[in-house]
PDB file of C-alpha atoms in Angstrom:
ATOM      1  CA  MET U   1      29.203 -82.645  32.048  1.00  0.00           C
ATOM      2  CA  VAL U   2      31.275 -85.641  31.017  1.00  0.00           C
ATOM      3  CA  THR U   3      29.640 -88.910  30.033  1.00  0.00           C
ATOM      4  CA  THR U   4      31.458 -92.178  29.759  1.00  0.00           C
ATOM      5  CA  ALA U   5      30.666 -94.807  27.197  1.00  0.00           C
ATOM      6  CA  PRO U   6      29.666 -98.255  28.458  1.00  0.00           C
ATOM      7  CA  PRO U   7      32.497-100.763  28.494  1.00  0.00           C
ATOM      8  CA  ALA U   8      32.954-102.777  25.346  1.00  0.00           C
ATOM      9  CA  THR U   9      31.423-106.231  25.244  1.00  0.00           C
ATOM     10  CA  PRO U  10      33.527-109.297  24.342  1.00  0.00           C
ATOM     11  CA  LEU U  11      31.915-109.305  20.884  1.00  0.00           C
ATOM     12  CA  GLU U  12      32.825-105.636  20.359  1.00  0.00           C
ATOM     13  CA  ARG U  13      36.388-106.309  21.435  1.00  0.00           C
ATOM     14  CA  LEU U  14      36.581-109.153  18.945  1.00  0.00           C
ATOM     15  CA  ALA U  15      35.168-106.877  16.248  1.00  0.00           C
ATOM     16  CA  ALA U  16      38.142-104.574  16.783  1.00  0.00           C
ATOM     17  CA  ARG U  17      40.100-107.225  14.867  1.00  0.00           C
ATOM     18  CA  PRO U  18      37.627-107.751  12.032  1.00  0.00           C
ATOM     19  CA  ARG U  19      39.900-109.600   9.622  1.00  0.00           C
ATOM     20  CA  ALA U  20      40.811-112.380  12.020  1.00  0.00           C
ATOM     21  CA  MET U  21      37.332-112.657  13.486  1.00  0.00           C
ATOM     22  CA  ALA U  22      35.536-112.673  10.123  1.00  0.00           C
ATOM     23  CA  VAL U  23      37.874-115.390   8.842  1.00  0.00           C
ATOM     24  CA  LEU U  24      37.131-117.381  12.017  1.00  0.00           C
ATOM     25  CA  GLY U  25      33.411-116.907  11.409  1.00  0.00           C
ATOM     26  CA  ALA U  26      33.727-118.104   7.813  1.00  0.00           C
ATOM     27  CA  LEU U  27      35.748-121.139   8.924  1.00  0.00           C
ATOM     28  CA  THR U  28      32.999-121.895  11.437  1.00  0.00           C
ATOM     29  CA  ILE U  29      30.046-121.741   9.063  1.00  0.00           C
ATOM     30  CA  MET U  30      31.812-123.743   6.350  1.00  0.00           C
ATOM     31  CA  TRP U  31      31.081-126.804   8.518  1.00  0.00           C
ATOM     32  CA  SER U  32      27.311-126.188   8.346  1.00  0.00           C
ATOM     33  CA  SER U  33      26.545-128.443   5.388  1.00  0.00           C
ATOM     34  CA  ILE U  34      28.861-131.118   6.771  1.00  0.00           C
ATOM     35  CA  LEU U  35      27.081-131.156  10.136  1.00  0.00           C
ATOM     36  CA  MET U  36      23.687-131.166   8.425  1.00  0.00           C
ATOM     37  CA  ARG U  37      24.667-134.232   6.433  1.00  0.00           C
ATOM     38  CA  LEU U  38      26.135-135.946   9.512  1.00  0.00           C
ATOM     39  CA  ALA U  39      22.869-135.355  11.413  1.00  0.00           C
ATOM     40  CA  ASP U  40      21.034-137.195   8.608  1.00  0.00           C
ATOM     41  CA  VAL U  41      17.570-135.936   9.531  1.00  0.00           C
ATOM     42  CA  ALA U  42      14.741-134.452   7.484  1.00  0.00           C
ATOM     43  CA  PRO U  43      15.344-130.878   6.253  1.00  0.00           C
ATOM     44  CA  SER U  44      12.635-129.359   8.443  1.00  0.00           C
ATOM     45  CA  THR U  45      13.970-131.229  11.478  1.00  0.00           C
ATOM     46  CA  ALA U  46      17.470-129.907  10.886  1.00  0.00           C
ATOM     47  CA  ALA U  47      16.139-126.349  10.515  1.00  0.00           C
ATOM     48  CA  VAL U  48      14.051-126.555  13.704  1.00  0.00           C
ATOM     49  CA  PHE U  49      16.850-127.824  15.912  1.00  0.00           C
ATOM     50  CA  ARG U  50      19.575-125.670  14.377  1.00  0.00           C
ATOM     51  CA  CYS U  51      17.539-122.597  15.266  1.00  0.00           C
ATOM     52  CA  GLY U  52      15.907-123.888  18.454  1.00  0.00           C
ATOM     53  CA  TYR U  53      19.128-124.958  20.128  1.00  0.00           C
ATOM     54  CA  ALA U  54      20.656-121.554  19.358  1.00  0.00           C
ATOM     55  CA  LEU U  55      17.879-119.544  21.008  1.00  0.00           C
ATOM     56  CA  PRO U  56      18.957-119.744  24.700  1.00  0.00           C
ATOM     57  CA  VAL U  57      22.451-118.436  23.936  1.00  0.00           C
ATOM     58  CA  LEU U  58      21.164-115.694  21.654  1.00  0.00           C
ATOM     59  CA  VAL U  59      18.621-114.615  24.304  1.00  0.00           C
ATOM     60  CA  VAL U  60      21.408-114.087  26.838  1.00  0.00           C
ATOM     61  CA  VAL U  61      23.565-112.073  24.433  1.00  0.00           C
ATOM     62  CA  ALA U  62      20.646-110.015  23.066  1.00  0.00           C
ATOM     63  CA  ARG U  63      19.386-109.113  26.534  1.00  0.00           C
ATOM     64  CA  ALA U  64      22.860-107.932  27.459  1.00  0.00           C
ATOM     65  CA  GLU U  65      22.770-105.683  24.387  1.00  0.00           C
ATOM     66  CA  ASP U  66      19.363-104.279  25.381  1.00  0.00           C
ATOM     67  CA  ARG U  67      20.523-103.515  28.906  1.00  0.00           C
ATOM     68  CA  ARG U  68      23.449-101.533  27.537  1.00  0.00           C
ATOM     69  CA  LEU U  69      21.854 -99.840  24.546  1.00  0.00           C
ATOM     70  CA  GLY U  70      18.100 -99.796  25.164  1.00  0.00           C
ATOM     71  CA  VAL U  71      15.216-101.561  23.461  1.00  0.00           C
ATOM     72  CA  ARG U  72      15.397-101.802  19.683  1.00  0.00           C
ATOM     73  CA  PRO U  73      12.773-100.007  17.540  1.00  0.00           C
ATOM     74  CA  ARG U  74       9.753-102.125  16.665  1.00  0.00           C
ATOM     75  CA  ARG U  75      10.191-101.451  12.952  1.00  0.00           C
ATOM     76  CA  THR U  76      13.579-103.138  12.873  1.00  0.00           C
ATOM     77  CA  ARG U  77      12.232-106.090  14.830  1.00  0.00           C
ATOM     78  CA  TRP U  78       9.512-106.678  12.239  1.00  0.00           C
ATOM     79  CA  ALA U  79      12.163-106.732   9.513  1.00  0.00           C
ATOM     80  CA  ALA U  80      14.159-109.316  11.465  1.00  0.00           C
ATOM     81  CA  ALA U  81      11.026-111.407  11.951  1.00  0.00           C
ATOM     82  CA  ALA U  82      10.338-111.394   8.216  1.00  0.00           C
ATOM     83  CA  ALA U  83      13.961-112.390   7.661  1.00  0.00           C
ATOM     84  CA  GLY U  84      13.371-115.400   9.898  1.00  0.00           C
ATOM     85  CA  VAL U  85      10.635-116.764   7.619  1.00  0.00           C
ATOM     86  CA  LEU U  86      12.991-116.650   4.653  1.00  0.00           C
ATOM     87  CA  PHE U  87      15.804-118.153   6.699  1.00  0.00           C
ATOM     88  CA  ALA U  88      13.676-121.199   7.542  1.00  0.00           C
ATOM     89  CA  ALA U  89      12.910-121.669   3.838  1.00  0.00           C
ATOM     90  CA  ASP U  90      16.595-121.202   3.021  1.00  0.00           C
ATOM     91  CA  LEU U  91      17.678-123.924   5.457  1.00  0.00           C
ATOM     92  CA  ILE U  92      15.070-126.390   4.201  1.00  0.00           C
ATOM     93  CA  PHE U  93      15.864-125.805   0.523  1.00  0.00           C
ATOM     94  CA  TRP U  94      19.583-126.084   1.288  1.00  0.00           C
ATOM     95  CA  ASP U  95      19.163-129.432   3.027  1.00  0.00           C
ATOM     96  CA  TYR U  96      17.226-130.814   0.065  1.00  0.00           C
ATOM     97  CA  ALA U  97      20.026-129.590  -2.223  1.00  0.00           C
ATOM     98  CA  ILE U  98      22.612-131.341  -0.022  1.00  0.00           C
ATOM     99  CA  GLN U  99      20.684-134.597  -0.346  1.00  0.00           C
ATOM    100  CA  ASP U 100      20.484-134.266  -4.136  1.00  0.00           C
ATOM    101  CA  VAL U 101      23.908-132.935  -5.154  1.00  0.00           C
ATOM    102  CA  GLY U 102      26.134-133.222  -2.059  1.00  0.00           C
ATOM    103  CA  ALA U 103      27.235-130.902   0.733  1.00  0.00           C
ATOM    104  CA  GLY U 104      29.988-129.204  -1.251  1.00  0.00           C
ATOM    105  CA  LEU U 105      28.138-128.296  -4.444  1.00  0.00           C
ATOM    106  CA  ALA U 106      24.993-127.331  -2.510  1.00  0.00           C
ATOM    107  CA  THR U 107      27.008-124.811  -0.505  1.00  0.00           C
ATOM    108  CA  VAL U 108      28.456-123.293  -3.668  1.00  0.00           C
ATOM    109  CA  MET U 109      24.916-122.872  -5.007  1.00  0.00           C
ATOM    110  CA  ALA U 110      23.727-121.287  -1.756  1.00  0.00           C
ATOM    111  CA  ASN U 111      26.323-118.538  -2.168  1.00  0.00           C
ATOM    112  CA  LEU U 112      24.570-117.326  -5.305  1.00  0.00           C
ATOM    113  CA  GLN U 113      22.870-114.913  -2.884  1.00  0.00           C
ATOM    114  CA  VAL U 114      25.790-112.531  -3.493  1.00  0.00           C
ATOM    115  CA  LEU U 115      24.593-112.075  -7.068  1.00  0.00           C
ATOM    116  CA  LEU U 116      20.896-112.335  -6.250  1.00  0.00           C
ATOM    117  CA  VAL U 117      20.822-109.660  -3.516  1.00  0.00           C
ATOM    118  CA  PRO U 118      21.461-106.744  -5.920  1.00  0.00           C
ATOM    119  CA  LEU U 119      19.123-108.247  -8.517  1.00  0.00           C
ATOM    120  CA  ILE U 120      16.315-108.488  -5.958  1.00  0.00           C
ATOM    121  CA  ALA U 121      17.096-104.960  -4.785  1.00  0.00           C
ATOM    122  CA  TRP U 122      16.762-103.878  -8.432  1.00  0.00           C
ATOM    123  CA  ALA U 123      13.390-105.585  -8.830  1.00  0.00           C
ATOM    124  CA  VAL U 124      11.946-104.501  -5.467  1.00  0.00           C
ATOM    125  CA  LEU U 125      13.678-101.213  -4.676  1.00  0.00           C
ATOM    126  CA  GLY U 126      14.569 -99.991  -8.155  1.00  0.00           C
ATOM    127  CA  GLU U 127      18.300 -99.954  -7.330  1.00  0.00           C
ATOM    128  CA  ARG U 128      19.883-100.723 -10.688  1.00  0.00           C
ATOM    129  CA  PRO U 129      22.976-102.942 -10.355  1.00  0.00           C
ATOM    130  CA  GLY U 130      26.237-101.949 -12.000  1.00  0.00           C
ATOM    131  CA  ARG U 131      27.194-103.024 -15.479  1.00  0.00           C
ATOM    132  CA  ARG U 132      29.880-105.373 -14.199  1.00  0.00           C
ATOM    133  CA  LEU U 133      27.336-107.315 -12.172  1.00  0.00           C
ATOM    134  CA  LEU U 134      25.056-107.709 -15.182  1.00  0.00           C
ATOM    135  CA  ALA U 135      28.034-108.761 -17.285  1.00  0.00           C
ATOM    136  CA  LEU U 136      28.773-111.539 -14.785  1.00  0.00           C
ATOM    137  CA  LEU U 137      25.329-113.109 -15.188  1.00  0.00           C
ATOM    138  CA  PRO U 138      26.321-115.337 -18.161  1.00  0.00           C
ATOM    139  CA  LEU U 139      29.331-116.625 -16.213  1.00  0.00           C
ATOM    140  CA  MET U 140      27.217-117.504 -13.181  1.00  0.00           C
ATOM    141  CA  LEU U 141      24.494-119.099 -15.309  1.00  0.00           C
ATOM    142  CA  ALA U 142      27.125-121.191 -17.091  1.00  0.00           C
ATOM    143  CA  GLY U 143      28.352-122.386 -13.687  1.00  0.00           C
ATOM    144  CA  ILE U 144      24.829-123.380 -12.680  1.00  0.00           C
ATOM    145  CA  LEU U 145      24.378-125.284 -15.949  1.00  0.00           C
ATOM    146  CA  LEU U 146      27.644-127.184 -15.476  1.00  0.00           C
ATOM    147  CA  ILE U 147      26.870-128.158 -11.872  1.00  0.00           C
ATOM    148  CA  SER U 148      23.409-129.394 -12.912  1.00  0.00           C
ATOM    149  CA  GLY U 149      24.976-132.151 -15.023  1.00  0.00           C
ATOM    150  CA  ALA U 150      22.833-131.256 -18.017  1.00  0.00           C
ATOM    151  CA  LEU U 151      25.865-131.475 -20.324  1.00  0.00           C
ATOM    152  CA  GLU U 152      27.098-134.908 -19.196  1.00  0.00           C
ATOM    153  CA  SER U 153      25.944-138.303 -18.043  1.00  0.00           C
ATOM    154  CA  GLY U 154      28.380-138.863 -15.162  1.00  0.00           C
ATOM    155  CA  ALA U 155      27.650-135.835 -12.958  1.00  0.00           C
ATOM    156  CA  TYR U 156      28.018-136.298  -9.209  1.00  0.00           C
ATOM    157  CA  GLY U 157      24.866-136.484  -7.105  1.00  0.00           C
ATOM    158  CA  ASP U 158      21.736-138.610  -6.927  1.00  0.00           C
ATOM    159  CA  ARG U 159      19.665-135.900  -8.653  1.00  0.00           C
ATOM    160  CA  PRO U 160      22.031-133.104  -9.728  1.00  0.00           C
ATOM    161  CA  ALA U 161      19.482-131.161 -11.772  1.00  0.00           C
ATOM    162  CA  GLN U 162      16.972-131.197  -8.919  1.00  0.00           C
ATOM    163  CA  GLY U 163      19.762-130.318  -6.512  1.00  0.00           C
ATOM    164  CA  VAL U 164      20.620-127.251  -8.586  1.00  0.00           C
ATOM    165  CA  ALA U 165      16.945-126.197  -8.558  1.00  0.00           C
ATOM    166  CA  PHE U 166      16.919-126.418  -4.763  1.00  0.00           C
ATOM    167  CA  GLY U 167      20.282-124.640  -4.729  1.00  0.00           C
ATOM    168  CA  VAL U 168      18.891-121.704  -6.692  1.00  0.00           C
ATOM    169  CA  ALA U 169      15.889-121.600  -4.337  1.00  0.00           C
ATOM    170  CA  THR U 170      18.367-121.557  -1.457  1.00  0.00           C
ATOM    171  CA  GLY U 171      20.190-118.611  -2.973  1.00  0.00           C
ATOM    172  CA  LEU U 172      16.952-116.688  -3.547  1.00  0.00           C
ATOM    173  CA  THR U 173      15.622-117.129  -0.023  1.00  0.00           C
ATOM    174  CA  TYR U 174      19.070-116.498   1.461  1.00  0.00           C
ATOM    175  CA  ALA U 175      19.291-113.254  -0.528  1.00  0.00           C
ATOM    176  CA  GLY U 176      15.950-112.080   0.857  1.00  0.00           C
ATOM    177  CA  PHE U 177      17.044-113.053   4.354  1.00  0.00           C
ATOM    178  CA  ILE U 178      20.275-111.053   4.033  1.00  0.00           C
ATOM    179  CA  LEU U 179      18.447-107.959   2.744  1.00  0.00           C
ATOM    180  CA  LEU U 180      15.928-107.991   5.595  1.00  0.00           C
ATOM    181  CA  LEU U 181      18.483-108.816   8.270  1.00  0.00           C
ATOM    182  CA  ARG U 182      20.691-105.943   7.115  1.00  0.00           C
ATOM    183  CA  SER U 183      17.784-103.512   7.295  1.00  0.00           C
ATOM    184  CA  SER U 184      17.071-104.636  10.860  1.00  0.00           C
ATOM    185  CA  GLY U 185      20.707-104.434  11.983  1.00  0.00           C
ATOM    186  CA  ALA U 186      21.804-100.912  11.131  1.00  0.00           C
ATOM    187  CA  ASP U 187      23.248-100.542  14.648  1.00  0.00           C
ATOM    188  CA  LEU U 188      26.568-102.405  14.346  1.00  0.00           C
ATOM    189  CA  ARG U 189      26.913-102.514  18.134  1.00  0.00           C
ATOM    190  CA  ARG U 190      24.135-105.050  18.534  1.00  0.00           C
ATOM    191  CA  PRO U 191      24.303-107.989  16.119  1.00  0.00           C
ATOM    192  CA  ALA U 192      22.656-110.470  18.510  1.00  0.00           C
ATOM    193  CA  GLY U 193      19.229-108.788  18.730  1.00  0.00           C
ATOM    194  CA  PRO U 194      18.258-109.036  15.054  1.00  0.00           C
ATOM    195  CA  LEU U 195      19.771-112.510  14.850  1.00  0.00           C
ATOM    196  CA  LEU U 196      17.695-113.598  17.858  1.00  0.00           C
ATOM    197  CA  ASP U 197      14.443-112.335  16.327  1.00  0.00           C
ATOM    198  CA  ALA U 198      15.186-113.968  12.974  1.00  0.00           C
ATOM    199  CA  THR U 199      16.202-117.262  14.595  1.00  0.00           C
ATOM    200  CA  ALA U 200      13.110-117.388  16.820  1.00  0.00           C
ATOM    201  CA  VAL U 201      10.741-116.814  13.898  1.00  0.00           C
ATOM    202  CA  ALA U 202      12.704-119.288  11.761  1.00  0.00           C
ATOM    203  CA  THR U 203      12.174-121.945  14.442  1.00  0.00           C
ATOM    204  CA  VAL U 204       8.396-121.485  14.336  1.00  0.00           C
ATOM    205  CA  ALA U 205       8.337-121.279  10.528  1.00  0.00           C
ATOM    206  CA  ALA U 206      10.389-124.482  10.229  1.00  0.00           C
ATOM    207  CA  ILE U 207       7.999-126.283  12.582  1.00  0.00           C
ATOM    208  CA  LEU U 208       5.011-125.213  10.482  1.00  0.00           C
ATOM    209  CA  ALA U 209       6.806-126.211   7.281  1.00  0.00           C
ATOM    210  CA  GLY U 210       7.709-129.594   8.738  1.00  0.00           C
ATOM    211  CA  LEU U 211       4.092-130.232   9.743  1.00  0.00           C
ATOM    212  CA  ALA U 212       2.898-129.241   6.276  1.00  0.00           C
ATOM    213  CA  ILE U 213       5.487-131.384   4.500  1.00  0.00           C
ATOM    214  CA  GLY U 214       5.012-134.234   6.967  1.00  0.00           C
ATOM    215  CA  ASP U 215       8.690-134.979   7.655  1.00  0.00           C
ATOM    216  CA  LEU U 216       9.215-133.255  11.023  1.00  0.00           C
ATOM    217  CA  ASP U 217      10.762-135.482  13.700  1.00  0.00           C
ATOM    218  CA  VAL U 218      10.523-133.815  17.116  1.00  0.00           C
ATOM    219  CA  VAL U 219      12.601-136.521  18.808  1.00  0.00           C
ATOM    220  CA  PRO U 220      15.592-137.316  16.576  1.00  0.00           C
ATOM    221  CA  SER U 221      17.860-140.033  17.898  1.00  0.00           C
ATOM    222  CA  TRP U 222      21.481-139.788  18.937  1.00  0.00           C
ATOM    223  CA  PRO U 223      23.971-138.948  17.545  1.00  0.00           C
ATOM    224  CA  ALA U 224      21.745-136.723  15.385  1.00  0.00           C
ATOM    225  CA  HIS U 225      20.940-134.571  18.424  1.00  0.00           C
ATOM    226  CA  GLY U 226      24.642-134.057  19.067  1.00  0.00           C
ATOM    227  CA  TRP U 227      25.376-132.969  15.479  1.00  0.00           C
ATOM    228  CA  LEU U 228      22.387-130.587  15.512  1.00  0.00           C
ATOM    229  CA  LEU U 229      23.475-129.072  18.830  1.00  0.00           C
ATOM    230  CA  LEU U 230      26.984-128.550  17.473  1.00  0.00           C
ATOM    231  CA  LEU U 231      25.513-127.030  14.305  1.00  0.00           C
ATOM    232  CA  ALA U 232      23.421-124.573  16.330  1.00  0.00           C
ATOM    233  CA  LEU U 233      26.192-123.465  18.670  1.00  0.00           C
ATOM    234  CA  SER U 234      28.882-123.241  15.988  1.00  0.00           C
ATOM    235  CA  ALA U 235      27.203-121.875  12.857  1.00  0.00           C
ATOM    236  CA  GLN U 236      24.043-120.228  14.151  1.00  0.00           C
ATOM    237  CA  VAL U 237      25.573-118.635  17.258  1.00  0.00           C
ATOM    238  CA  VAL U 238      29.357-118.268  16.966  1.00  0.00           C
ATOM    239  CA  GLY U 239      29.674-118.058  13.197  1.00  0.00           C
ATOM    240  CA  TRP U 240      26.805-115.667  12.563  1.00  0.00           C
ATOM    241  CA  LEU U 241      27.631-113.395  15.508  1.00  0.00           C
ATOM    242  CA  LEU U 242      31.245-113.071  14.396  1.00  0.00           C
ATOM    243  CA  ILE U 243      30.329-112.390  10.788  1.00  0.00           C
ATOM    244  CA  SER U 244      27.509-109.965  11.668  1.00  0.00           C
ATOM    245  CA  ALA U 245      29.788-107.983  13.983  1.00  0.00           C
ATOM    246  CA  THR U 246      32.824-107.793  11.715  1.00  0.00           C
ATOM    247  CA  LEU U 247      31.891-108.061   8.033  1.00  0.00           C
ATOM    248  CA  PRO U 248      30.634-104.438   7.653  1.00  0.00           C
ATOM    249  CA  ARG U 249      34.017-103.210   8.917  1.00  0.00           C
ATOM    250  CA  LEU U 250      36.115-105.043   6.341  1.00  0.00           C
ATOM    251  CA  PRO U 251      37.869-103.757   3.201  1.00  0.00           C
ATOM    252  CA  ALA U 252      36.817-105.017  -0.205  1.00  0.00           C
ATOM    253  CA  ALA U 253      39.662-107.506  -0.728  1.00  0.00           C
ATOM    254  CA  ILE U 254      38.993-109.321   2.546  1.00  0.00           C
ATOM    255  CA  THR U 255      35.263-109.425   1.860  1.00  0.00           C
ATOM    256  CA  SER U 256      35.938-111.145  -1.465  1.00  0.00           C
ATOM    257  CA  LEU U 257      38.266-113.651   0.170  1.00  0.00           C
ATOM    258  CA  LEU U 258      35.711-114.485   2.839  1.00  0.00           C
ATOM    259  CA  LEU U 259      33.125-115.281   0.187  1.00  0.00           C
ATOM    260  CA  THR U 260      35.266-118.118  -1.094  1.00  0.00           C
ATOM    261  CA  ILE U 261      36.208-119.639   2.265  1.00  0.00           C
ATOM    262  CA  GLN U 262      32.844-121.253   2.999  1.00  0.00           C
ATOM    263  CA  PRO U 263      32.054-122.835  -0.395  1.00  0.00           C
ATOM    264  CA  VAL U 264      35.633-123.901  -1.139  1.00  0.00           C
ATOM    265  CA  GLY U 265      36.070-125.240   2.390  1.00  0.00           C
ATOM    266  CA  SER U 266      32.797-127.148   2.167  1.00  0.00           C
ATOM    267  CA  VAL U 267      33.768-128.729  -1.164  1.00  0.00           C
ATOM    268  CA  VAL U 268      37.115-129.861   0.296  1.00  0.00           C
ATOM    269  CA  LEU U 269      35.583-131.128   3.550  1.00  0.00           C
ATOM    270  CA  ALA U 270      32.849-133.004   1.691  1.00  0.00           C
ATOM    271  CA  ALA U 271      35.465-134.693  -0.495  1.00  0.00           C
ATOM    272  CA  VAL U 272      37.573-135.719   2.511  1.00  0.00           C
ATOM    273  CA  ILE U 273      34.776-136.756   4.893  1.00  0.00           C
ATOM    274  CA  PHE U 274      32.107-138.139   2.572  1.00  0.00           C
ATOM    275  CA  GLY U 275      34.097-138.972  -0.550  1.00  0.00           C
ATOM    276  CA  GLU U 276      32.166-136.486  -2.677  1.00  0.00           C
ATOM    277  CA  HIS U 277      33.948-136.144  -6.027  1.00  0.00           C
ATOM    278  CA  PRO U 278      32.204-133.808  -8.473  1.00  0.00           C
ATOM    279  CA  SER U 279      32.929-134.360 -12.144  1.00  0.00           C
ATOM    280  CA  ALA U 280      35.397-132.200 -14.052  1.00  0.00           C
ATOM    281  CA  LEU U 281      32.564-130.191 -15.630  1.00  0.00           C
ATOM    282  CA  GLN U 282      30.919-129.647 -12.245  1.00  0.00           C
ATOM    283  CA  LEU U 283      34.220-128.399 -10.819  1.00  0.00           C
ATOM    284  CA  CYS U 284      34.450-126.002 -13.753  1.00  0.00           C
ATOM    285  CA  GLY U 285      31.002-124.791 -12.754  1.00  0.00           C
ATOM    286  CA  VAL U 286      32.224-124.279  -9.183  1.00  0.00           C
ATOM    287  CA  VAL U 287      35.156-122.204 -10.470  1.00  0.00           C
ATOM    288  CA  ALA U 288      32.840-120.122 -12.662  1.00  0.00           C
ATOM    289  CA  ILE U 289      30.469-119.340  -9.788  1.00  0.00           C
ATOM    290  CA  LEU U 290      33.276-118.561  -7.344  1.00  0.00           C
ATOM    291  CA  ALA U 291      34.943-116.270  -9.873  1.00  0.00           C
ATOM    292  CA  GLY U 292      31.657-114.456 -10.355  1.00  0.00           C
ATOM    293  CA  LEU U 293      31.187-114.118  -6.591  1.00  0.00           C
ATOM    294  CA  VAL U 294      34.621-112.629  -6.088  1.00  0.00           C
ATOM    295  CA  LEU U 295      34.371-110.208  -9.013  1.00  0.00           C
ATOM    296  CA  ALA U 296      30.861-109.087  -8.054  1.00  0.00           C
ATOM    297  CA  THR U 297      31.698-108.617  -4.397  1.00  0.00           C
ATOM    298  CA  ARG U 298      34.939-106.731  -4.915  1.00  0.00           C
ATOM    299  CA  ARG U 299      33.002-104.075  -6.805  1.00  0.00           C
ATOM    300  CA  ARG U 300      30.135-103.913  -4.297  1.00  0.00           C
ATOM    301  CA  ALA U 301      32.386-103.924  -1.238  1.00  0.00           C
ATOM    302  CA  ALA U 302      34.549-101.156  -2.702  1.00  0.00           C
ATOM    303  CA  SER U 303      31.531 -98.910  -3.226  1.00  0.00           C
ATOM    304  CA  LEU U 304      30.273 -99.623   0.303  1.00  0.00           C
ATOM    305  CA  ARG U 305      33.655 -98.766   1.735  1.00  0.00           C
ATOM    306  CA  GLY U 306      33.650 -95.414  -0.044  1.00  0.00           C
ATOM    307  CA  SER U 307      30.109 -94.507   0.997  1.00  0.00           C
ATOM    308  CA  GLU U 308      30.118 -95.757   4.588  1.00  0.00           C
ATOM    309  CA  GLY U 309      33.648 -95.020   5.705  1.00  0.00           C
ATOM    310  CA  LEU U 310      34.719 -98.616   6.196  1.00  0.00           C
ATOM    311  CA  PRO U 311      38.477 -99.106   6.842  1.00  0.00           C
TER     312      PRO U 311
END
């Protein structure tokens, strides 16, 4: 008896060219901090509408996945839901960091999750990180210190030290989000389902956070609505779907390159659009963190490729 596989979806066909599609996803999400600053709304408001506006599109794509592949196990859905709580916190912390230290530097700080994911896995799961990763800690910590402006009086940002604190909080919550989302998305054929669950829970969590903080605006004015809609459709839908579908299929060198596209692109865009000009010491901090990200990820991606058969 011969069975035929269901026809490939557009997302699966795109994933057949993972390098190009992952680069496109990274180029898409590098605009996130720029659009958040252009919207100029409270952090909880930005988080609510970024996630809320993305839900209808994600529902359509996720239901198409379920019709083709069946209903996802409840266990994985709970993991995605927990990821959504951390994602809401991540977005709110990130927006506060953008306000304090600028869109470019805040995005560099958010990418500390690459280092924090294995450290959290070590603390929670007992998975000891490699020696190279531990050796990179001083380099990354030096970068954080330089961006904070603690060693100078002319650092860029209204409150650079506070911005770095929010940036570290962003990296921590983002790391937890990534760990939980990965555990809920073991089936590489269906990236939309876990993303839908996480986004839906993040919407509710952001609403509750906004009510607790007292800064939630349920009716932001134009053009803020337009920037938030563009943020949702570009970063939360297109960017995340492309990256979720293609990143696990990539070789180590491309993974390392992708890590630098978003933070470097955000720093450049913030300088061009908003006139953000970090000091020389802060730029040295950016270089230190990016170097640590690349070195840490090349090692991790290489081991994943060997153990999971990635191309």
